[in-house]
Coordinates of C-alpha atoms in Angstrom, one line a residue:
X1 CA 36.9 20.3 -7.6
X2 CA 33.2 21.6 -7.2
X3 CA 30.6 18.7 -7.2
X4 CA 26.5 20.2 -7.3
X5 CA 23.5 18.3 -7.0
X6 CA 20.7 18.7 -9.4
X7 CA 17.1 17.5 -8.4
X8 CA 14.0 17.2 -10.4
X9 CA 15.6 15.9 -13.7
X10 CA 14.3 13.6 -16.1
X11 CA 15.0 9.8 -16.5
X12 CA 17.0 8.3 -20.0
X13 CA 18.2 12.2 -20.8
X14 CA 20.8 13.9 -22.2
X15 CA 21.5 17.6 -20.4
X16 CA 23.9 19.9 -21.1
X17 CA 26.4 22.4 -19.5
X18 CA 29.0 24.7 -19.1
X19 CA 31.1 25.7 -16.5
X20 CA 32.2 29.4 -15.9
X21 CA 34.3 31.7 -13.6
X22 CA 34.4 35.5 -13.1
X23 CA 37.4 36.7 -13.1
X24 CA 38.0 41.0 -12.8
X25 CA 34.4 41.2 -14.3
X26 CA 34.9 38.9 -17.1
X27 CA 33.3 35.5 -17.7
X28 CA 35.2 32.7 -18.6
X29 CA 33.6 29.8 -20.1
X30 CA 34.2 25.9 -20.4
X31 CA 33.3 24.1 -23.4
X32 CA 30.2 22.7 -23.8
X33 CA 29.6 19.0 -21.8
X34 CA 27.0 16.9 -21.3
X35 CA 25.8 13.6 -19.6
X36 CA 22.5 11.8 -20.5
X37 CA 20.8 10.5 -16.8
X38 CA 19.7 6.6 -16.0
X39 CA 16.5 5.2 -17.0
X40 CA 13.8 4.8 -14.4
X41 CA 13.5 1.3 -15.5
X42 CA 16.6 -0.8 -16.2
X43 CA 16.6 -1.6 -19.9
X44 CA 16.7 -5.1 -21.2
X45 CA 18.5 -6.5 -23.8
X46 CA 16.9 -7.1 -27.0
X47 CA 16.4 -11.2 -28.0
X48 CA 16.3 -11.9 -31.6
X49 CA 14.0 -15.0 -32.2
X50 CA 14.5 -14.8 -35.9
X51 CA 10.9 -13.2 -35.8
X52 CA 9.6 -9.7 -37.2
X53 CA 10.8 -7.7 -34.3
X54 CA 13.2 -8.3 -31.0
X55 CA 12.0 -8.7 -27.9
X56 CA 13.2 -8.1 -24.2
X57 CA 14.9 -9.8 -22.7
X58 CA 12.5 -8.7 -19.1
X59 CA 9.7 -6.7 -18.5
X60 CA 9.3 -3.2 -17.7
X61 CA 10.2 -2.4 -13.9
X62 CA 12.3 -5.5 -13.7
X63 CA 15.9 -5.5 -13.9
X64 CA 16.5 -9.1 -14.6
X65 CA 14.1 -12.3 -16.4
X66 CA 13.8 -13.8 -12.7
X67 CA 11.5 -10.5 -11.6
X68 CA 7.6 -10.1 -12.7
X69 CA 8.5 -6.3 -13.4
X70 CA 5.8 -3.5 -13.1
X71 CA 2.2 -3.7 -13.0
X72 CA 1.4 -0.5 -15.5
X73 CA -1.8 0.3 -16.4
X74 CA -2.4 0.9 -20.0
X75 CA -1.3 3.7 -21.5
X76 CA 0.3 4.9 -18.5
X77 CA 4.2 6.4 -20.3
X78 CA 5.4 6.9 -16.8
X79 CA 4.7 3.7 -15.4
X80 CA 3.9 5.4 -11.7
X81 CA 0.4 6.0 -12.3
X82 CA -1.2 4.3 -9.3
X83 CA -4.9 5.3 -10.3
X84 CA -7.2 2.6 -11.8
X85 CA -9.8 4.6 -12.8
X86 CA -10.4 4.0 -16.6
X87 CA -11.1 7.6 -17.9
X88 CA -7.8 8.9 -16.8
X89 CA -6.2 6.7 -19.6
X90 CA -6.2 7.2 -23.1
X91 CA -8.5 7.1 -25.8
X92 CA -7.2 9.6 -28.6
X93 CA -5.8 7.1 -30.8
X94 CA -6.5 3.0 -31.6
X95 CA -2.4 2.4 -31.0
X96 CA -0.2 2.8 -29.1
X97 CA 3.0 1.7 -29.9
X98 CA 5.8 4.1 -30.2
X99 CA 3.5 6.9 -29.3
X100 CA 3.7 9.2 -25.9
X101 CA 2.1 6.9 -24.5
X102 CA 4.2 4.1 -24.6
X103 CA 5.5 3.2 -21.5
X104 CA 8.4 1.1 -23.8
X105 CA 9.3 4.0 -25.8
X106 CA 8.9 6.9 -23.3
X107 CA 11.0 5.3 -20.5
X108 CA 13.6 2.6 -22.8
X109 CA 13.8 4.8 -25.6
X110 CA 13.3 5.1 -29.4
X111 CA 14.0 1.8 -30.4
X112 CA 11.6 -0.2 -27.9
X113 CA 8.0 0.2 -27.9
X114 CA 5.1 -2.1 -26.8
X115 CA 3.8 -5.0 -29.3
X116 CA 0.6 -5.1 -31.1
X117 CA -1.5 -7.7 -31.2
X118 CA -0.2 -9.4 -34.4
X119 CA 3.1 -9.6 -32.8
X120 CA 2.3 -11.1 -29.6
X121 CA 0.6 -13.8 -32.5
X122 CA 3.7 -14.2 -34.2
X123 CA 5.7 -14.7 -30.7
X124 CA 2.7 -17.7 -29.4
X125 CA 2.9 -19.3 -33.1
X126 CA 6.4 -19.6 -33.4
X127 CA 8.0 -20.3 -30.2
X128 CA 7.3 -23.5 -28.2
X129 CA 6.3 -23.2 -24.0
X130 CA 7.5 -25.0 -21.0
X131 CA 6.4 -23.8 -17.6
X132 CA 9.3 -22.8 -15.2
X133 CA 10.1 -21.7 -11.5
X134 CA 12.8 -19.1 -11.7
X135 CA 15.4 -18.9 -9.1
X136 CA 13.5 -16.8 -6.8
X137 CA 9.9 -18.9 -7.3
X138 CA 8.2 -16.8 -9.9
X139 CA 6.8 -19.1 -12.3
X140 CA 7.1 -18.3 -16.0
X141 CA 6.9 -19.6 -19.9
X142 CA 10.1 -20.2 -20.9
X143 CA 9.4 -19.5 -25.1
X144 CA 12.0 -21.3 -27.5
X145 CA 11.9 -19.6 -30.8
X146 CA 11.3 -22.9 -33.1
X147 CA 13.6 -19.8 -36.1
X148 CA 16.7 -20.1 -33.7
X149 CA 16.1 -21.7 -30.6
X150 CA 17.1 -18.8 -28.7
X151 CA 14.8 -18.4 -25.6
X152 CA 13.0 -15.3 -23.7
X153 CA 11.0 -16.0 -20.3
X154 CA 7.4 -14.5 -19.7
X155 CA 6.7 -14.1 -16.5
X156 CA 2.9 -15.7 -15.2
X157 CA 2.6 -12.2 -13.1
X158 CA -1.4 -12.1 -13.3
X159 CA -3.0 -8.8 -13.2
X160 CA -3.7 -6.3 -10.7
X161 CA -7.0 -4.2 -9.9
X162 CA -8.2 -2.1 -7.2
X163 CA -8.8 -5.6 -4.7
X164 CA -5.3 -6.5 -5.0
X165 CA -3.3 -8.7 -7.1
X166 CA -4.7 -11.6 -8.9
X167 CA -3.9 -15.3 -10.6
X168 CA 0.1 -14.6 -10.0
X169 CA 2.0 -17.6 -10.6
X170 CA -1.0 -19.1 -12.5
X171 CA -1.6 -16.4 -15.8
X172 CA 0.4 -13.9 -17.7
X173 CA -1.4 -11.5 -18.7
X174 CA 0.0 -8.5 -20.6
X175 CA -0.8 -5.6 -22.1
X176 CA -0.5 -5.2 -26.0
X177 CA -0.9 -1.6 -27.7
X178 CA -4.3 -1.4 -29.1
X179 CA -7.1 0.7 -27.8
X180 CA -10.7 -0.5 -27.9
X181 CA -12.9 1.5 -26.6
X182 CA -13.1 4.6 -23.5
X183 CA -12.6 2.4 -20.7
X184 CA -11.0 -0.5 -22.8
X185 CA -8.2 -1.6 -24.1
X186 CA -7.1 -5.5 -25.7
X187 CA -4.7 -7.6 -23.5
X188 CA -3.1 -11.1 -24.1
X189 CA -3.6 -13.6 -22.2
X190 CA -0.7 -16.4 -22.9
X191 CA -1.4 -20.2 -22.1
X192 CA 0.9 -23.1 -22.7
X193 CA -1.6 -24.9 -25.2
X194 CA -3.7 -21.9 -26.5
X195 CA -3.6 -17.9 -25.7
X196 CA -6.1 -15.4 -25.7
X197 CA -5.5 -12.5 -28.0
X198 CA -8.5 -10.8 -28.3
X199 CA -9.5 -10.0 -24.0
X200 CA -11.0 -6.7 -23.3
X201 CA -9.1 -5.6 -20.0
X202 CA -10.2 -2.4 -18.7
X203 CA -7.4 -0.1 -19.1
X204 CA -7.2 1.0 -15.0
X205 CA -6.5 -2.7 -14.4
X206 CA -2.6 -3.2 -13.8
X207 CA -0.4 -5.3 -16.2
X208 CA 2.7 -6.3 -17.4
X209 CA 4.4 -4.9 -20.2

C-alpha cells in the first residue's frame, strides 16, 4: 500500500489518476480513478419554501443554521479576500449570480448561486419573522414560509468594515447579486416589520451571503 500527499489542490473538484509500475522497462498501468476533494465551505441543504427558488439551509462559511457564517465581500468567489478596498471588486457586469464571481456557485457548486434582489423580495413577502436566540446566542429571523410552513433561519450577523464588526445581533444584513455602480453594490437589509432592499453597501464592506 503506497499513500502520497498532494498539496495545492482545489476545493469541490474532481481529479484524476492512474497508477503505474515499471517493470523490465515496461509500464504498467491502472485504470483510470478519480476522487472529487471537499468544499472549502460546508454545503447546506437546500429548503424548499414552496417559493421560486430553494434556499440554504445556512450561510456561506457556516457549517450549521446556529453559526453567522463568513463575512465576504461582494464579489469576492473565494470568500478569503480580506481587502476592503472597493476597486479590487467587480464591476464588469450588473449581476452576479451564477457567474465567476459568485461566491455560491464557485465554492457550492452549479446548482447554488447568490439571490437577486427580486428574490430576497419574494422570501420577506411570503414568509412570516420571529426573532430567535440560537443555541450558542446568535440572534436570528426564524422565516416560516406562509406556501408550506417549512422554516430557514437568517442569521442578524451585521456587517463588517475596516473598524471592525458592526450592529451583530441587532441587523442582518446580506449581500444580494446586483452591481450598482464602481465602488457599489445593492444589499438587503431584513427587518421583522419592513426590509430594505434597495441599500447601496460599498462592495469592500463584509457581508453575509
Amino acid at each position: 500500500t503506497y499513500t502520497f500527499h498532494i498539496e495545492n489542490l482545489t476545493p469541490n473538484t474532481k481529479y484524476y489518476y492512474v497508477a503505474y509500475i515499471v517493470y523490465q522497462s515496461k509500464r504498467n498501468t491502472s485504470a483510470t480513478q478519480n476522487f472529487t476533494t471537499l468544499p472549502k465551505f460546508p454545503v447546506a441543504d437546500m429548503v424548499d419554501l414552496g417559493l421560486s427558488v430553494k434556499w440554504a439551509s445556512w450561510n456561506i462559511g457556516a457549517s450549521s443554521a446556529q453559526e453567522y457564517g463568513s463575512y465576504i465581500a461582494w464579489g469576492d468567489s473565494t470568500g478569503e479576500n480580506s481587502s476592503y478596498v472597493n476597486d479590487e471588486y467587480p464591476n464588469d457586469m450588473s449581476d452576479i449570480s451564477g457567474t465567476k464571481y459568485d461566491v455560491a456557485t464557485r465554492q457550492w457548486g452549479g446548482e447554488w448561486r447568490m439571490p437577486t434582489p427580486t428574490e430576497w423580495k419574494e422570501l420577506d413577502s411570503l414568509t412570516t419573522k420571529e426573532i430567535v436566540t440560537l443555541d450558542n446566542g446568535v440572534k436570528a429571523y426564524k422565516l416560516t414560509s406562509t406556501k408550506n410552513n417549512n422554516t430557514i433561519y437568517i442569521p442578524r450577523g451585521g456587517y463588517e468594515t475596516k473598524n471592525g464588526k458592526d450592529a451583530v445581533n441587532s441587523e442582518a444584513d446580506y449581500w444580494t447579486s446586483e452591481n450598482t455602480a464602481q465602488s457599489w453594490a445593492k444589499g438587503i437589509k431584513i427587518g421583522k416589520v419592513s426590509s430594505t432592499f434597495e441599500s447601496q453597501d460599498e462592495k469592500g464592506w463584509h457581508m453575509l451571503i
